[in-house]
């Protein structure tokens, strides 16, 4: 395959660092594994942030999200890890990550993690 999953998040300089504006990404094909059963968990991950000096590069974000496909992660843990990793890479003015997980066992889970720079 020409591309493989990666934990590396690449960035590029914010083209408008003097202005607050929001960037929003939605990945409706996020997958990780349930750490208890090993069954796949499917979610929509939404990232919203106001950049400061840098922005996240989209292909690296796609490969980063793909890297969770074979990892056992609780919904709460994976949502917060995505936020922590993105904050470390991008250093935004503020950021919000929402994990909207598909129904399992009759329970619909949404986890929202926020960073206020």
mmCIF file of N, CA and C in Angstrom:
data_model
loop_
_atom_site.group_PDB
_atom_site.id
_atom_site.type_symbol
_atom_site.label_atom_id
_atom_site.label_comp_id
_atom_site.label_asym_id
_atom_site.label_seq_id
_atom_site.Cartn_x
_atom_site.Cartn_y
_atom_site.Cartn_z
ATOM 1 N N UNK A 1 0.837 -1.181 0.000
ATOM 2 C CA UNK A 1 0.000 0.000 0.000
ATOM 3 C C UNK A 1 0.882 1.244 0.000
ATOM 4 N N UNK A 2 0.474 2.281 -0.705
ATOM 5 C CA UNK A 2 1.279 3.499 -0.749
ATOM 6 C C UNK A 2 1.251 4.279 0.567
ATOM 7 N N UNK A 3 0.203 4.115 1.364
ATOM 8 C CA UNK A 3 0.138 4.802 2.653
ATOM 9 C C UNK A 3 -0.210 3.803 3.739
ATOM 10 N N UNK A 4 0.225 4.101 4.941
ATOM 11 C CA UNK A 4 -0.051 3.250 6.088
ATOM 12 C C UNK A 4 -0.445 4.132 7.267
ATOM 13 N N UNK A 5 -1.118 3.561 8.258
ATOM 14 C CA UNK A 5 -1.475 4.347 9.440
ATOM 15 C C UNK A 5 -0.238 4.936 10.105
ATOM 16 N N UNK A 6 -0.414 6.085 10.756
ATOM 17 C CA UNK A 6 0.718 6.750 11.391
ATOM 18 C C UNK A 6 0.243 7.579 12.575
ATOM 19 N N UNK A 7 1.030 7.645 13.599
ATOM 20 C CA UNK A 7 0.730 8.508 14.752
ATOM 21 C C UNK A 7 1.323 9.912 14.575
ATOM 22 N N UNK A 8 2.008 10.152 13.472
ATOM 23 C CA UNK A 8 2.643 11.446 13.234
ATOM 24 C C UNK A 8 1.637 12.444 12.657
ATOM 25 N N UNK A 9 1.472 13.555 13.336
ATOM 26 C CA UNK A 9 0.605 14.633 12.858
ATOM 27 C C UNK A 9 1.470 15.749 12.292
ATOM 28 N N UNK A 10 1.301 16.052 11.024
ATOM 29 C CA UNK A 10 2.059 17.115 10.378
ATOM 30 C C UNK A 10 1.265 18.408 10.442
ATOM 31 N N UNK A 11 1.989 19.521 10.408
ATOM 32 C CA UNK A 11 1.351 20.841 10.445
ATOM 33 C C UNK A 11 1.919 21.724 9.351
ATOM 34 N N UNK A 12 1.244 22.850 9.139
ATOM 35 C CA UNK A 12 1.744 23.878 8.219
ATOM 36 C C UNK A 12 1.410 25.233 8.829
ATOM 37 N N UNK A 13 2.107 26.296 8.425
ATOM 38 C CA UNK A 13 1.871 27.609 9.011
ATOM 39 C C UNK A 13 0.444 28.102 8.752
ATOM 40 N N UNK A 14 -0.160 28.663 9.788
ATOM 41 C CA UNK A 14 -1.496 29.257 9.675
ATOM 42 C C UNK A 14 -1.418 30.424 8.690
ATOM 43 N N UNK A 15 -2.227 30.407 7.618
ATOM 44 C CA UNK A 15 -2.154 31.490 6.645
ATOM 45 C C UNK A 15 -2.750 32.810 7.144
ATOM 46 N N UNK A 16 -3.519 32.777 8.232
ATOM 47 C CA UNK A 16 -4.118 33.992 8.790
ATOM 48 C C UNK A 16 -3.994 34.008 10.312
ATOM 49 N N UNK A 17 -2.761 34.071 10.849
ATOM 50 C CA UNK A 17 -2.577 33.974 12.297
ATOM 51 C C UNK A 17 -3.129 35.156 13.089
ATOM 52 N N UNK A 18 -3.410 36.265 12.430
ATOM 53 C CA UNK A 18 -3.931 37.439 13.123
ATOM 54 C C UNK A 18 -5.442 37.432 13.301
ATOM 55 N N UNK A 19 -6.107 36.416 12.814
ATOM 56 C CA UNK A 19 -7.566 36.353 12.866
ATOM 57 C C UNK A 19 -8.007 35.067 13.541
ATOM 58 N N UNK A 20 -9.023 35.157 14.400
ATOM 59 C CA UNK A 20 -9.656 33.957 14.927
ATOM 60 C C UNK A 20 -10.632 33.425 13.886
ATOM 61 N N UNK A 21 -10.456 32.182 13.505
ATOM 62 C CA UNK A 21 -11.408 31.496 12.638
ATOM 63 C C UNK A 21 -11.406 30.031 13.023
ATOM 64 N N UNK A 22 -12.517 29.370 12.785
ATOM 65 C CA UNK A 22 -12.646 27.976 13.197
ATOM 66 C C UNK A 22 -12.459 27.036 12.028
ATOM 67 N N UNK A 23 -11.739 25.954 12.292
ATOM 68 C CA UNK A 23 -11.579 24.870 11.327
ATOM 69 C C UNK A 23 -12.315 23.670 11.907
ATOM 70 N N UNK A 24 -13.117 23.008 11.080
ATOM 71 C CA UNK A 24 -13.884 21.848 11.535
ATOM 72 C C UNK A 24 -13.668 20.682 10.590
ATOM 73 N N UNK A 25 -13.305 19.530 11.160
ATOM 74 C CA UNK A 25 -13.138 18.290 10.405
ATOM 75 C C UNK A 25 -14.117 17.269 10.948
ATOM 76 N N UNK A 26 -14.699 16.489 10.068
ATOM 77 C CA UNK A 26 -15.570 15.393 10.479
ATOM 78 C C UNK A 26 -15.110 14.129 9.777
ATOM 79 N N UNK A 27 -14.828 13.115 10.570
ATOM 80 C CA UNK A 27 -14.436 11.804 10.041
ATOM 81 C C UNK A 27 -15.525 10.816 10.450
ATOM 82 N N UNK A 28 -16.343 10.421 9.493
ATOM 83 C CA UNK A 28 -17.472 9.527 9.801
ATOM 84 C C UNK A 28 -17.091 8.054 9.730
ATOM 85 N N UNK A 29 -15.809 7.758 9.502
ATOM 86 C CA UNK A 29 -15.375 6.369 9.349
ATOM 87 C C UNK A 29 -14.331 5.963 10.384
ATOM 88 N N UNK A 30 -14.390 6.565 11.568
ATOM 89 C CA UNK A 30 -13.421 6.227 12.610
ATOM 90 C C UNK A 30 -13.741 4.841 13.178
ATOM 91 N N UNK A 31 -12.695 4.059 13.407
ATOM 92 C CA UNK A 31 -12.848 2.723 13.977
ATOM 93 C C UNK A 31 -11.732 2.460 14.984
ATOM 94 N N UNK A 32 -12.118 1.886 16.107
ATOM 95 C CA UNK A 32 -11.168 1.333 17.058
ATOM 96 C C UNK A 32 -11.777 0.024 17.554
ATOM 97 N N UNK A 33 -11.108 -0.638 18.475
ATOM 98 C CA UNK A 33 -11.617 -1.902 18.991
ATOM 99 C C UNK A 33 -12.052 -1.745 20.445
ATOM 100 N N UNK A 34 -13.110 -2.449 20.817
ATOM 101 C CA UNK A 34 -13.519 -2.494 22.213
ATOM 102 C C UNK A 34 -12.441 -3.239 22.991
ATOM 103 N N UNK A 35 -11.893 -2.642 24.064
ATOM 104 C CA UNK A 35 -10.821 -3.308 24.799
ATOM 105 C C UNK A 35 -11.300 -4.529 25.585
ATOM 106 N N UNK A 36 -12.598 -4.666 25.776
ATOM 107 C CA UNK A 36 -13.138 -5.810 26.527
ATOM 108 C C UNK A 36 -13.460 -6.999 25.626
ATOM 109 N N UNK A 37 -14.012 -6.713 24.423
ATOM 110 C CA UNK A 37 -14.490 -7.795 23.560
ATOM 111 C C UNK A 37 -13.667 -7.974 22.293
ATOM 112 N N UNK A 38 -12.910 -6.934 21.917
ATOM 113 C CA UNK A 38 -12.162 -6.976 20.668
ATOM 114 C C UNK A 38 -13.023 -6.681 19.450
ATOM 115 N N UNK A 39 -14.301 -6.409 19.656
ATOM 116 C CA UNK A 39 -15.188 -6.076 18.541
ATOM 117 C C UNK A 39 -14.943 -4.643 18.091
ATOM 118 N N UNK A 40 -15.211 -4.344 16.822
ATOM 119 C CA UNK A 40 -14.993 -2.980 16.338
ATOM 120 C C UNK A 40 -16.015 -2.003 16.900
ATOM 121 N N UNK A 41 -15.534 -0.820 17.218
ATOM 122 C CA UNK A 41 -16.382 0.317 17.590
ATOM 123 C C UNK A 41 -16.271 1.333 16.464
ATOM 124 N N UNK A 42 -17.408 1.831 16.015
ATOM 125 C CA UNK A 42 -17.454 2.797 14.922
ATOM 126 C C UNK A 42 -17.920 4.129 15.467
ATOM 127 N N UNK A 43 -17.346 5.206 14.944
ATOM 128 C CA UNK A 43 -17.702 6.531 15.442
ATOM 129 C C UNK A 43 -17.516 7.585 14.364
ATOM 130 N N UNK A 44 -18.153 8.708 14.616
ATOM 131 C CA UNK A 44 -17.861 9.928 13.876
ATOM 132 C C UNK A 44 -17.044 10.804 14.812
ATOM 133 N N UNK A 45 -15.858 11.175 14.385
ATOM 134 C CA UNK A 45 -14.994 12.064 15.165
ATOM 135 C C UNK A 45 -15.061 13.446 14.528
ATOM 136 N N UNK A 46 -15.382 14.434 15.349
ATOM 137 C CA UNK A 46 -15.416 15.823 14.877
ATOM 138 C C UNK A 46 -14.372 16.621 15.651
ATOM 139 N N UNK A 47 -13.529 17.320 14.915
ATOM 140 C CA UNK A 47 -12.501 18.177 15.504
ATOM 141 C C UNK A 47 -12.827 19.605 15.099
ATOM 142 N N UNK A 48 -12.928 20.482 16.082
ATOM 143 C CA UNK A 48 -13.147 21.912 15.838
ATOM 144 C C UNK A 48 -12.045 22.667 16.566
ATOM 145 N N UNK A 49 -11.393 23.586 15.861
ATOM 146 C CA UNK A 49 -10.356 24.342 16.558
ATOM 147 C C UNK A 49 -10.135 25.708 15.930
ATOM 148 N N UNK A 50 -9.597 26.595 16.748
ATOM 149 C CA UNK A 50 -9.146 27.910 16.307
ATOM 150 C C UNK A 50 -7.624 27.837 16.318
ATOM 151 N N UNK A 51 -7.000 27.887 15.134
ATOM 152 C CA UNK A 51 -5.548 27.743 15.081
ATOM 153 C C UNK A 51 -4.828 28.977 15.617
ATOM 154 N N UNK A 52 -3.604 28.770 16.030
ATOM 155 C CA UNK A 52 -2.735 29.880 16.395
ATOM 156 C C UNK A 52 -1.658 29.977 15.327
ATOM 157 N N UNK A 53 -0.505 29.398 15.563
ATOM 158 C CA UNK A 53 0.585 29.503 14.596
ATOM 159 C C UNK A 53 0.565 28.465 13.488
ATOM 160 N N UNK A 54 -0.073 27.303 13.759
ATOM 161 C CA UNK A 54 -0.053 26.222 12.775
ATOM 162 C C UNK A 54 -1.435 25.574 12.637
ATOM 163 N N UNK A 55 -1.599 24.851 11.534
ATOM 164 C CA UNK A 55 -2.802 24.069 11.246
ATOM 165 C C UNK A 55 -2.375 22.624 11.007
ATOM 166 N N UNK A 56 -3.288 21.691 11.253
ATOM 167 C CA UNK A 56 -2.971 20.285 11.009
ATOM 168 C C UNK A 56 -3.180 19.965 9.530
ATOM 169 N N UNK A 57 -2.274 19.190 8.975
ATOM 170 C CA UNK A 57 -2.352 18.786 7.574
ATOM 171 C C UNK A 57 -3.308 17.602 7.474
ATOM 172 N N UNK A 58 -4.238 17.655 6.514
ATOM 173 C CA UNK A 58 -5.341 16.696 6.456
ATOM 174 C C UNK A 58 -4.940 15.248 6.196
ATOM 175 N N UNK A 59 -4.009 15.007 5.316
ATOM 176 C CA UNK A 59 -3.628 13.615 5.057
ATOM 177 C C UNK A 59 -3.017 12.998 6.303
ATOM 178 N N UNK A 60 -2.202 13.748 7.022
ATOM 179 C CA UNK A 60 -1.613 13.204 8.244
ATOM 180 C C UNK A 60 -2.697 12.952 9.291
ATOM 181 N N UNK A 61 -3.732 13.798 9.336
ATOM 182 C CA UNK A 61 -4.840 13.578 10.261
ATOM 183 C C UNK A 61 -5.583 12.295 9.899
ATOM 184 N N UNK A 62 -5.812 12.076 8.608
ATOM 185 C CA UNK A 62 -6.490 10.858 8.152
ATOM 186 C C UNK A 62 -5.691 9.623 8.549
ATOM 187 N N UNK A 63 -4.383 9.638 8.325
ATOM 188 C CA UNK A 63 -3.543 8.491 8.671
ATOM 189 C C UNK A 63 -3.454 8.297 10.187
ATOM 190 N N UNK A 64 -3.479 9.397 10.917
ATOM 191 C CA UNK A 64 -3.472 9.343 12.376
ATOM 192 C C UNK A 64 -4.750 8.669 12.890
ATOM 193 N N UNK A 65 -5.902 9.126 12.403
ATOM 194 C CA UNK A 65 -7.163 8.523 12.841
ATOM 195 C C UNK A 65 -7.241 7.053 12.446
ATOM 196 N N UNK A 66 -6.707 6.717 11.298
ATOM 197 C CA UNK A 66 -6.680 5.340 10.818
ATOM 198 C C UNK A 66 -5.849 4.459 11.750
ATOM 199 N N UNK A 67 -4.861 5.037 12.423
ATOM 200 C CA UNK A 67 -3.950 4.253 13.254
ATOM 201 C C UNK A 67 -4.640 3.610 14.463
ATOM 202 N N UNK A 68 -5.840 4.044 14.790
ATOM 203 C CA UNK A 68 -6.563 3.473 15.933
ATOM 204 C C UNK A 68 -7.357 2.228 15.567
ATOM 205 N N UNK A 69 -7.438 1.905 14.302
ATOM 206 C CA UNK A 69 -8.290 0.826 13.804
ATOM 207 C C UNK A 69 -8.075 -0.512 14.510
ATOM 208 N N UNK A 70 -6.846 -0.848 14.851
ATOM 209 C CA UNK A 70 -6.557 -2.144 15.472
ATOM 210 C C UNK A 70 -6.161 -2.028 16.940
ATOM 211 N N UNK A 71 -6.514 -0.901 17.570
ATOM 212 C CA UNK A 71 -6.173 -0.686 18.975
ATOM 213 C C UNK A 71 -7.415 -0.782 19.845
ATOM 214 N N UNK A 72 -7.279 -1.446 20.969
ATOM 215 C CA UNK A 72 -8.353 -1.475 21.952
ATOM 216 C C UNK A 72 -8.369 -0.182 22.738
ATOM 217 N N UNK A 73 -9.475 0.557 22.653
ATOM 218 C CA UNK A 73 -9.564 1.862 23.310
ATOM 219 C C UNK A 73 -10.976 2.072 23.851
ATOM 220 N N UNK A 74 -11.082 2.528 25.086
ATOM 221 C CA UNK A 74 -12.382 2.965 25.591
ATOM 222 C C UNK A 74 -12.735 4.277 24.895
ATOM 223 N N UNK A 75 -14.027 4.515 24.720
ATOM 224 C CA UNK A 75 -14.479 5.727 24.023
ATOM 225 C C UNK A 75 -13.906 6.995 24.664
ATOM 226 N N UNK A 76 -13.955 7.036 25.979
ATOM 227 C CA UNK A 76 -13.465 8.213 26.700
ATOM 228 C C UNK A 76 -11.966 8.408 26.495
ATOM 229 N N UNK A 77 -11.230 7.307 26.530
ATOM 230 C CA UNK A 77 -9.772 7.385 26.399
ATOM 231 C C UNK A 77 -9.351 7.821 25.001
ATOM 232 N N UNK A 78 -9.969 7.236 23.992
ATOM 233 C CA UNK A 78 -9.542 7.552 22.629
ATOM 234 C C UNK A 78 -9.905 8.993 22.262
ATOM 235 N N UNK A 79 -11.045 9.475 22.703
ATOM 236 C CA UNK A 79 -11.436 10.863 22.409
ATOM 237 C C UNK A 79 -10.453 11.838 23.052
ATOM 238 N N UNK A 80 -10.111 11.580 24.312
ATOM 239 C CA UNK A 80 -9.159 12.453 25.003
ATOM 240 C C UNK A 80 -7.753 12.330 24.439
ATOM 241 N N UNK A 81 -7.372 11.152 24.001
ATOM 242 C CA UNK A 81 -6.039 10.988 23.394
ATOM 243 C C UNK A 81 -5.934 11.772 22.090
ATOM 244 N N UNK A 82 -6.979 11.723 21.282
ATOM 245 C CA UNK A 82 -6.984 12.487 20.031
ATOM 246 C C UNK A 82 -6.827 13.971 20.342
ATOM 247 N N UNK A 83 -7.575 14.469 21.319
ATOM 248 C CA UNK A 83 -7.442 15.875 21.707
ATOM 249 C C UNK A 83 -6.018 16.171 22.168
ATOM 250 N N UNK A 84 -5.482 15.365 23.063
ATOM 251 C CA UNK A 84 -4.128 15.613 23.592
ATOM 252 C C UNK A 84 -3.082 15.634 22.482
ATOM 253 N N UNK A 85 -3.163 14.667 21.572
ATOM 254 C CA UNK A 85 -2.181 14.595 20.482
ATOM 255 C C UNK A 85 -2.295 15.784 19.541
ATOM 256 N N UNK A 86 -3.529 16.190 19.236
ATOM 257 C CA UNK A 86 -3.712 17.344 18.351
ATOM 258 C C UNK A 86 -3.270 18.640 19.015
ATOM 259 N N UNK A 87 -3.574 18.805 20.292
ATOM 260 C CA UNK A 87 -3.139 20.011 21.009
ATOM 261 C C UNK A 87 -1.611 20.083 21.030
ATOM 262 N N UNK A 88 -0.972 18.957 21.280
ATOM 263 C CA UNK A 88 0.503 18.927 21.303
ATOM 264 C C UNK A 88 1.085 19.301 19.937
ATOM 265 N N UNK A 89 0.473 18.811 18.862
ATOM 266 C CA UNK A 89 0.998 19.071 17.517
ATOM 267 C C UNK A 89 0.697 20.478 17.023
ATOM 268 N N UNK A 90 -0.506 20.962 17.283
ATOM 269 C CA UNK A 90 -0.984 22.206 16.656
ATOM 270 C C UNK A 90 -0.894 23.420 17.586
ATOM 271 N N UNK A 91 -0.996 23.199 18.887
ATOM 272 C CA UNK A 91 -1.008 24.291 19.877
ATOM 273 C C UNK A 91 -2.051 25.357 19.519
ATOM 274 N N UNK A 92 -3.311 24.944 19.459
ATOM 275 C CA UNK A 92 -4.374 25.856 19.032
ATOM 276 C C UNK A 92 -4.767 26.842 20.134
ATOM 277 N N UNK A 93 -5.501 27.859 19.742
ATOM 278 C CA UNK A 93 -6.062 28.792 20.722
ATOM 279 C C UNK A 93 -7.139 28.094 21.533
ATOM 280 N N UNK A 94 -7.913 27.248 20.866
ATOM 281 C CA UNK A 94 -8.868 26.377 21.548
ATOM 282 C C UNK A 94 -9.216 25.224 20.616
ATOM 283 N N UNK A 95 -9.655 24.119 21.212
ATOM 284 C CA UNK A 95 -9.965 22.936 20.415
ATOM 285 C C UNK A 95 -11.016 22.105 21.134
ATOM 286 N N UNK A 96 -11.828 21.431 20.330
ATOM 287 C CA UNK A 96 -12.876 20.535 20.837
ATOM 288 C C UNK A 96 -12.881 19.286 19.959
ATOM 289 N N UNK A 97 -12.873 18.119 20.599
ATOM 290 C CA UNK A 97 -12.977 16.851 19.879
ATOM 291 C C UNK A 97 -14.198 16.124 20.412
ATOM 292 N N UNK A 98 -15.074 15.705 19.494
ATOM 293 C CA UNK A 98 -16.261 14.942 19.868
ATOM 294 C C UNK A 98 -16.195 13.575 19.207
ATOM 295 N N UNK A 99 -16.403 12.548 20.006
ATOM 296 C CA UNK A 99 -16.507 11.190 19.503
ATOM 297 C C UNK A 99 -17.951 10.736 19.641
ATOM 298 N N UNK A 100 -18.632 10.572 18.522
ATOM 299 C CA UNK A 100 -20.034 10.144 18.496
ATOM 300 C C UNK A 100 -20.045 8.681 18.069
ATOM 301 N N UNK A 101 -20.114 7.786 19.049
ATOM 302 C CA UNK A 101 -19.968 6.361 18.804
ATOM 303 C C UNK A 101 -21.314 5.713 18.480
ATOM 304 N N UNK A 102 -21.284 4.759 17.569
ATOM 305 C CA UNK A 102 -22.488 4.037 17.168
ATOM 306 C C UNK A 102 -23.039 3.248 18.358
ATOM 307 N N UNK A 103 -24.313 2.969 18.325
ATOM 308 C CA UNK A 103 -24.990 2.263 19.404
ATOM 309 C C UNK A 103 -24.420 0.859 19.570
ATOM 310 N N UNK A 104 -24.106 0.529 20.841
ATOM 311 C CA UNK A 104 -23.655 -0.831 21.196
ATOM 312 C C UNK A 104 -24.394 -1.222 22.455
ATOM 313 N N UNK A 105 -25.026 -2.361 22.418
ATOM 314 C CA UNK A 105 -25.756 -2.831 23.593
ATOM 315 C C UNK A 105 -26.881 -1.896 23.993
ATOM 316 N N UNK A 106 -27.442 -1.184 23.015
ATOM 317 C CA UNK A 106 -28.542 -0.261 23.282
ATOM 318 C C UNK A 106 -28.114 1.084 23.839
ATOM 319 N N UNK A 107 -26.804 1.347 23.903
ATOM 320 C CA UNK A 107 -26.314 2.608 24.467
ATOM 321 C C UNK A 107 -25.584 3.406 23.391
ATOM 322 N N UNK A 108 -25.981 4.647 23.253
ATOM 323 C CA UNK A 108 -25.330 5.583 22.320
ATOM 324 C C UNK A 108 -24.429 6.488 23.149
ATOM 325 N N UNK A 109 -23.147 6.510 22.828
ATOM 326 C CA UNK A 109 -22.171 7.276 23.594
ATOM 327 C C UNK A 109 -21.617 8.431 22.774
ATOM 328 N N UNK A 110 -21.597 9.617 23.379
ATOM 329 C CA UNK A 110 -20.928 10.780 22.794
ATOM 330 C C UNK A 110 -19.973 11.304 23.869
ATOM 331 N N UNK A 111 -18.699 11.423 23.489
ATOM 332 C CA UNK A 111 -17.677 11.935 24.394
ATOM 333 C C UNK A 111 -17.147 13.235 23.798
ATOM 334 N N UNK A 112 -17.138 14.296 24.610
ATOM 335 C CA UNK A 112 -16.637 15.598 24.153
ATOM 336 C C UNK A 112 -15.498 16.018 25.072
ATOM 337 N N UNK A 113 -14.353 16.318 24.472
ATOM 338 C CA UNK A 113 -13.186 16.777 25.225
ATOM 339 C C UNK A 113 -12.773 18.142 24.674
ATOM 340 N N UNK A 114 -12.431 19.058 25.567
ATOM 341 C CA UNK A 114 -12.104 20.429 25.144
ATOM 342 C C UNK A 114 -10.786 20.898 25.732
ATOM 343 N N UNK A 115 -10.168 21.800 24.987
ATOM 344 C CA UNK A 115 -8.934 22.462 25.400
ATOM 345 C C UNK A 115 -9.137 23.961 25.183
ATOM 346 N N UNK A 116 -8.919 24.723 26.226
ATOM 347 C CA UNK A 116 -8.973 26.186 26.112
ATOM 348 C C UNK A 116 -7.561 26.700 26.297
ATOM 349 N N UNK A 117 -6.971 27.171 25.189
ATOM 350 C CA UNK A 117 -5.578 27.615 25.229
ATOM 351 C C UNK A 117 -5.430 28.826 26.068
#
